[in-house]
PDB file of C-alpha atoms in Angstrom:
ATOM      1  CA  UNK A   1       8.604   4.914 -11.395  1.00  0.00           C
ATOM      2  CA  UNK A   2       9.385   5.222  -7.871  1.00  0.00           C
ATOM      3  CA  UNK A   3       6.946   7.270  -4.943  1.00  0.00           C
ATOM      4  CA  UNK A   4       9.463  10.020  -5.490  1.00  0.00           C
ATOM      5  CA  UNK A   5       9.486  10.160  -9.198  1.00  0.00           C
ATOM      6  CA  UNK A   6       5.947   9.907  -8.931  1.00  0.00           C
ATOM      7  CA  UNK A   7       5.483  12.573  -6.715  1.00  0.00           C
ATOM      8  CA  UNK A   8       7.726  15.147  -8.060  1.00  0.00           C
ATOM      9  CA  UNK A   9       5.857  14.452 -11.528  1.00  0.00           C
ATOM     10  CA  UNK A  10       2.546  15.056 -10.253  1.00  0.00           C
ATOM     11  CA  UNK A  11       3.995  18.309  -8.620  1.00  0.00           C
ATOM     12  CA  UNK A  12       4.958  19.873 -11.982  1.00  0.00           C
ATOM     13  CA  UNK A  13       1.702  19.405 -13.466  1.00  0.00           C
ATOM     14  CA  UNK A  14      -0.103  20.825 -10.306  1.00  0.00           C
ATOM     15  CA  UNK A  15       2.176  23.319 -10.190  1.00  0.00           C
ATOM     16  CA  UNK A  16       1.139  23.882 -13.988  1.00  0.00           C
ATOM     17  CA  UNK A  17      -2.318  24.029 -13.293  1.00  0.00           C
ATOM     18  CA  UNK A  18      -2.452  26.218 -10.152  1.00  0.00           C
ATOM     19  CA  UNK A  19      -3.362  29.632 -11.482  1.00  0.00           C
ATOM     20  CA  UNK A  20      -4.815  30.906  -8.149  1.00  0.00           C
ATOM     21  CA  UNK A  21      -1.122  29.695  -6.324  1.00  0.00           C
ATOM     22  CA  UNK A  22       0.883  30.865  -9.586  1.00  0.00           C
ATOM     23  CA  UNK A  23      -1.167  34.033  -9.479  1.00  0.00           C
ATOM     24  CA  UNK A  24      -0.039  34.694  -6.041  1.00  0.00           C
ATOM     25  CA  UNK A  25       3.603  34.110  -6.372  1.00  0.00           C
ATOM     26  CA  UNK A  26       3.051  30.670  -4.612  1.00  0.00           C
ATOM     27  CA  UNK A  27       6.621  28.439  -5.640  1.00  0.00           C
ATOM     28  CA  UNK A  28       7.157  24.617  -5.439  1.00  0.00           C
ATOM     29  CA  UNK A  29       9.968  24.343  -3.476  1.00  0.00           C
ATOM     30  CA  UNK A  30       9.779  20.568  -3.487  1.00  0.00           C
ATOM     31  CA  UNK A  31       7.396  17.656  -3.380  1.00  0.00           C
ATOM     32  CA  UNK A  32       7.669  14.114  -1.878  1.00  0.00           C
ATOM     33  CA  UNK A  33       5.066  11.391  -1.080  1.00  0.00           C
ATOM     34  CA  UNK A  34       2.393  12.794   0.855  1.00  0.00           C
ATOM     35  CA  UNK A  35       4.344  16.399   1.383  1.00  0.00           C
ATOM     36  CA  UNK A  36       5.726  19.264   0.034  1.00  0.00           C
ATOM     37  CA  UNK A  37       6.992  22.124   0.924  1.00  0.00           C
ATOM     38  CA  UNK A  38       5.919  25.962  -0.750  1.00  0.00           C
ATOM     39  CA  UNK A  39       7.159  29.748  -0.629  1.00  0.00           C
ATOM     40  CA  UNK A  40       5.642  32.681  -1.407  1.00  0.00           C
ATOM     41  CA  UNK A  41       6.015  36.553  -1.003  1.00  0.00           C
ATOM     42  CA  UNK A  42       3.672  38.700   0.974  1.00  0.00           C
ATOM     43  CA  UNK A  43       2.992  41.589  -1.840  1.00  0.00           C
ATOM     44  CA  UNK A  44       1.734  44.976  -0.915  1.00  0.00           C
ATOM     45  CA  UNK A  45      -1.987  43.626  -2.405  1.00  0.00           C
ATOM     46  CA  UNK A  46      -2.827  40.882   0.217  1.00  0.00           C
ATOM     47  CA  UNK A  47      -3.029  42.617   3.159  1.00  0.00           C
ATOM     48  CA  UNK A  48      -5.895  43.041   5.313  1.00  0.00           C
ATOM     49  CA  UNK A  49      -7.436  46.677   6.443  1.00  0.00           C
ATOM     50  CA  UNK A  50      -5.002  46.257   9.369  1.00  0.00           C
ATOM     51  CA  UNK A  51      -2.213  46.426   7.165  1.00  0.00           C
ATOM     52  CA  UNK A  52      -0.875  42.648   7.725  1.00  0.00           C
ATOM     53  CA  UNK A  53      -0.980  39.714   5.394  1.00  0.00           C
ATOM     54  CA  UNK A  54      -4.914  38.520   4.633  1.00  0.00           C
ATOM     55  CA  UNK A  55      -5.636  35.416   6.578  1.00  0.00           C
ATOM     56  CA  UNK A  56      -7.148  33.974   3.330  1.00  0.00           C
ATOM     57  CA  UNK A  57      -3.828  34.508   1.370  1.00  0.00           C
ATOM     58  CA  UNK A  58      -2.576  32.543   4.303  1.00  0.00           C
ATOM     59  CA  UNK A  59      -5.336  29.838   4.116  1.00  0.00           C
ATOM     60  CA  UNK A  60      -4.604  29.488   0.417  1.00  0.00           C
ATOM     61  CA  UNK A  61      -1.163  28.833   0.233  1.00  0.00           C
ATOM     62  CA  UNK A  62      -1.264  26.405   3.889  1.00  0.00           C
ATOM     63  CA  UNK A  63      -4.061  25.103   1.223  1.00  0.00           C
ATOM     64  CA  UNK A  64      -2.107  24.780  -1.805  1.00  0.00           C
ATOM     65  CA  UNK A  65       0.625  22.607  -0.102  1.00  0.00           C
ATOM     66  CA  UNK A  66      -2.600  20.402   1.187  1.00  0.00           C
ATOM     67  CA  UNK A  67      -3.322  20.068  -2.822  1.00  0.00           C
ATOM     68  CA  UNK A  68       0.319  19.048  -3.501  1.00  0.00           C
ATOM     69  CA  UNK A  69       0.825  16.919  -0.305  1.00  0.00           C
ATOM     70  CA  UNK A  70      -2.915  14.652  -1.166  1.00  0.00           C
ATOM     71  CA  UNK A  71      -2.169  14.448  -4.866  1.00  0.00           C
ATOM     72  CA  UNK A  72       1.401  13.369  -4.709  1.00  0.00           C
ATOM     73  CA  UNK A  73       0.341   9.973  -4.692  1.00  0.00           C
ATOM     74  CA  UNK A  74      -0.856  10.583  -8.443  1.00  0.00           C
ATOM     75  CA  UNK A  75      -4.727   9.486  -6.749  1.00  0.00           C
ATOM     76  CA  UNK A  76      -7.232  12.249  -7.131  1.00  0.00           C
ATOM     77  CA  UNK A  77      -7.837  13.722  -3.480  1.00  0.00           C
ATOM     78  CA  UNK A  78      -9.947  16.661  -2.278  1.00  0.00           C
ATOM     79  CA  UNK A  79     -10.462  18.608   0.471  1.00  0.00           C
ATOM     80  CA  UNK A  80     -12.996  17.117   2.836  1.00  0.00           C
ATOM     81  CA  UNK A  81     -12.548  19.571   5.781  1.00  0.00           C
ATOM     82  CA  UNK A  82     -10.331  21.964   6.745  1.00  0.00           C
ATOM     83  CA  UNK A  83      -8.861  24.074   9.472  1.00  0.00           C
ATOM     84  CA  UNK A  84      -6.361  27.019  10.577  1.00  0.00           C
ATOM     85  CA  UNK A  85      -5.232  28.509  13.121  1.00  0.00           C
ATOM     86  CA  UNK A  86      -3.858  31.488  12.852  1.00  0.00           C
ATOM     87  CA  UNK A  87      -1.027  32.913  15.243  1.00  0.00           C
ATOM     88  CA  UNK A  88       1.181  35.912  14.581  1.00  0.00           C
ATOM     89  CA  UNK A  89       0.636  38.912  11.956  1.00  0.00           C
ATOM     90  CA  UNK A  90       2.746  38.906   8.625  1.00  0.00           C
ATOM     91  CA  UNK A  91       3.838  42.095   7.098  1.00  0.00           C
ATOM     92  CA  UNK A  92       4.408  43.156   3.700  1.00  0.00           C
ATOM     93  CA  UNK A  93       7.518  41.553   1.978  1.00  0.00           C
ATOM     94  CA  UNK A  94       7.932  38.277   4.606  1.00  0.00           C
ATOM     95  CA  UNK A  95       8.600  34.994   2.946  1.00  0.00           C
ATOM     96  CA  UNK A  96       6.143  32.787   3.920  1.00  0.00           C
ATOM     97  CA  UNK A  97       7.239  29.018   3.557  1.00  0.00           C
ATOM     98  CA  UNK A  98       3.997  26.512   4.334  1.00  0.00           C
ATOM     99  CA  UNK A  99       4.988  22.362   4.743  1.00  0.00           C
ATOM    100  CA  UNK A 100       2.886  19.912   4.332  1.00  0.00           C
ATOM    101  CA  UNK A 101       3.553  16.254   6.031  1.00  0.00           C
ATOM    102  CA  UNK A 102       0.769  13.053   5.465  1.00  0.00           C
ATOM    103  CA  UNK A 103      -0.124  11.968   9.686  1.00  0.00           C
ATOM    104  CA  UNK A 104      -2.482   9.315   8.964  1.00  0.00           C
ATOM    105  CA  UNK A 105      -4.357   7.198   6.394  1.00  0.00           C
ATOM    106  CA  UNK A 106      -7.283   5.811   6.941  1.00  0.00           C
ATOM    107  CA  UNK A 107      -8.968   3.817   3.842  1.00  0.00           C
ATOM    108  CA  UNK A 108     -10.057   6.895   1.323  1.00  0.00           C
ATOM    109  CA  UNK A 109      -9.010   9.928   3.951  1.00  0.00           C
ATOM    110  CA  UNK A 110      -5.572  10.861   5.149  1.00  0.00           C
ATOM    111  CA  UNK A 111      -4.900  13.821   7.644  1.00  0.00           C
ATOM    112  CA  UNK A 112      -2.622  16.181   6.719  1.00  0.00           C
ATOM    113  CA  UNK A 113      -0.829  18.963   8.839  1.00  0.00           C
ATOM    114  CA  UNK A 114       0.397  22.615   7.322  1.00  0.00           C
ATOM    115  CA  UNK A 115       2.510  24.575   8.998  1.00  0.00           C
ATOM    116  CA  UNK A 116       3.408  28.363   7.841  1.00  0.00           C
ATOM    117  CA  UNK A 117       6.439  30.011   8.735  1.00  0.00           C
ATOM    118  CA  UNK A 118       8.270  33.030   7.996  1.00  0.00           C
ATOM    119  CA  UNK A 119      11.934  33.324   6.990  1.00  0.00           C
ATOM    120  CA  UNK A 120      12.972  33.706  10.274  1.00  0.00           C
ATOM    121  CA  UNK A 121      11.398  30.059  11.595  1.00  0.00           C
ATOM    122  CA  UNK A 122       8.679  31.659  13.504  1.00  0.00           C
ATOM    123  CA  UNK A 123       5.509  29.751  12.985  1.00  0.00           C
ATOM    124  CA  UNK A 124       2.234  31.820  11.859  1.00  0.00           C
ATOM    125  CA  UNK A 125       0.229  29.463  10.984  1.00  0.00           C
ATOM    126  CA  UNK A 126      -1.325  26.008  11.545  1.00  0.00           C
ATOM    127  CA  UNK A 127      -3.341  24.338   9.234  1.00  0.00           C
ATOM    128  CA  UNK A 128      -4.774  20.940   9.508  1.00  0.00           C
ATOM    129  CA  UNK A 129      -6.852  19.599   6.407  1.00  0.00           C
ATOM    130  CA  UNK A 130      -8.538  15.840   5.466  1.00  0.00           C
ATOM    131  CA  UNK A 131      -8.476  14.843   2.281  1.00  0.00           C
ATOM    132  CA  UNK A 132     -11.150  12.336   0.286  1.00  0.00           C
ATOM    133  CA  UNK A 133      -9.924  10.217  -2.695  1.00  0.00           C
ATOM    134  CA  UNK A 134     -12.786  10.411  -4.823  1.00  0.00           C
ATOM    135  CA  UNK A 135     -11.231   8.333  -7.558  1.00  0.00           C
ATOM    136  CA  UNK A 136      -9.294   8.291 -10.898  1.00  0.00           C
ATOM    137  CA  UNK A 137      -5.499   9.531 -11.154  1.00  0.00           C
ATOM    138  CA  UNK A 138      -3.415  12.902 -11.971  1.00  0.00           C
ATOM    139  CA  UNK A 139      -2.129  11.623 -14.698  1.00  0.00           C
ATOM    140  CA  UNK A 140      -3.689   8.382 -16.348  1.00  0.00           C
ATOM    141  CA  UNK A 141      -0.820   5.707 -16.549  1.00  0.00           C
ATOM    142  CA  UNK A 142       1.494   7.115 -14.430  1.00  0.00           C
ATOM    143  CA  UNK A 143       1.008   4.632 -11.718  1.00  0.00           C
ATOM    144  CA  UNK A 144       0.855   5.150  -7.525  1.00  0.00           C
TER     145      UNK A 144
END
């Protein structure tokens, strides 16, 4: 299989297995070697007591696109650290789209940046996470 079949193979099954993203409307929109790129739907029941989009909805789909970007390699990665920053309020019914693009590798660790957007380009968040291979594959065989 090629890094692209590989990847988008891995996706599906994360995608299976991700009841906290799937439970929050989170969408694959597509997968490659060490990125991806996911959507999701503000709904009236993740906001904040402000009234905007909760900044740990936010955090969890920047961090769900981590997931998919570290695991496309079919090696199982975790989070080691992670980090956001974020910068504008979200209201109720935006379409949120986070990417998720591989900057460096070093040995077991790779650095990955998030960025969230809405649909009109306008970034809201950054998210910067390092992953850990700790080991074993996504699924056995597969290869990566």
């Amino acid at each position: 299989m090629t890094p692209q079949q590989i990847a988008e193979t891995v996706g599906k099954l994360v995608a299976e297995r991700d009841m906290a993203g799937r439970r929050l409307g989170v969408q694959l929109v597509s997968v490659a070697p060490g990125g991806c790129v996911l959507r999701m739907t503000v709904q009236p029941d993740m906001v904040n007591s402000g009234g905007t989009c909760h900044g740990g909805v936010m955090f969890t789909l920047a961090d769900s696109a981590f997931g998919y970007a570290c695991n496309s390699f079919n090696r199982i990665a975790v989070a080691q650290q992670c980090d956001i920053t974020y910068l504008k309020p979200v209201a109720v019914g935006t379409v949120l789209t986070a990417t998720a693009e591989l900057r460096e590798t070093a040995g077991r660790s790779s650095v990955y940046d998030m960025t969230v957007r809405d649909e009109a380009g306008n970034t809201v968040a950054l998210f910067r996470g390092l992953s850990r291979e700790i080991g074993g594959e996504i699924i056995p065989g597969l290869g990566g």
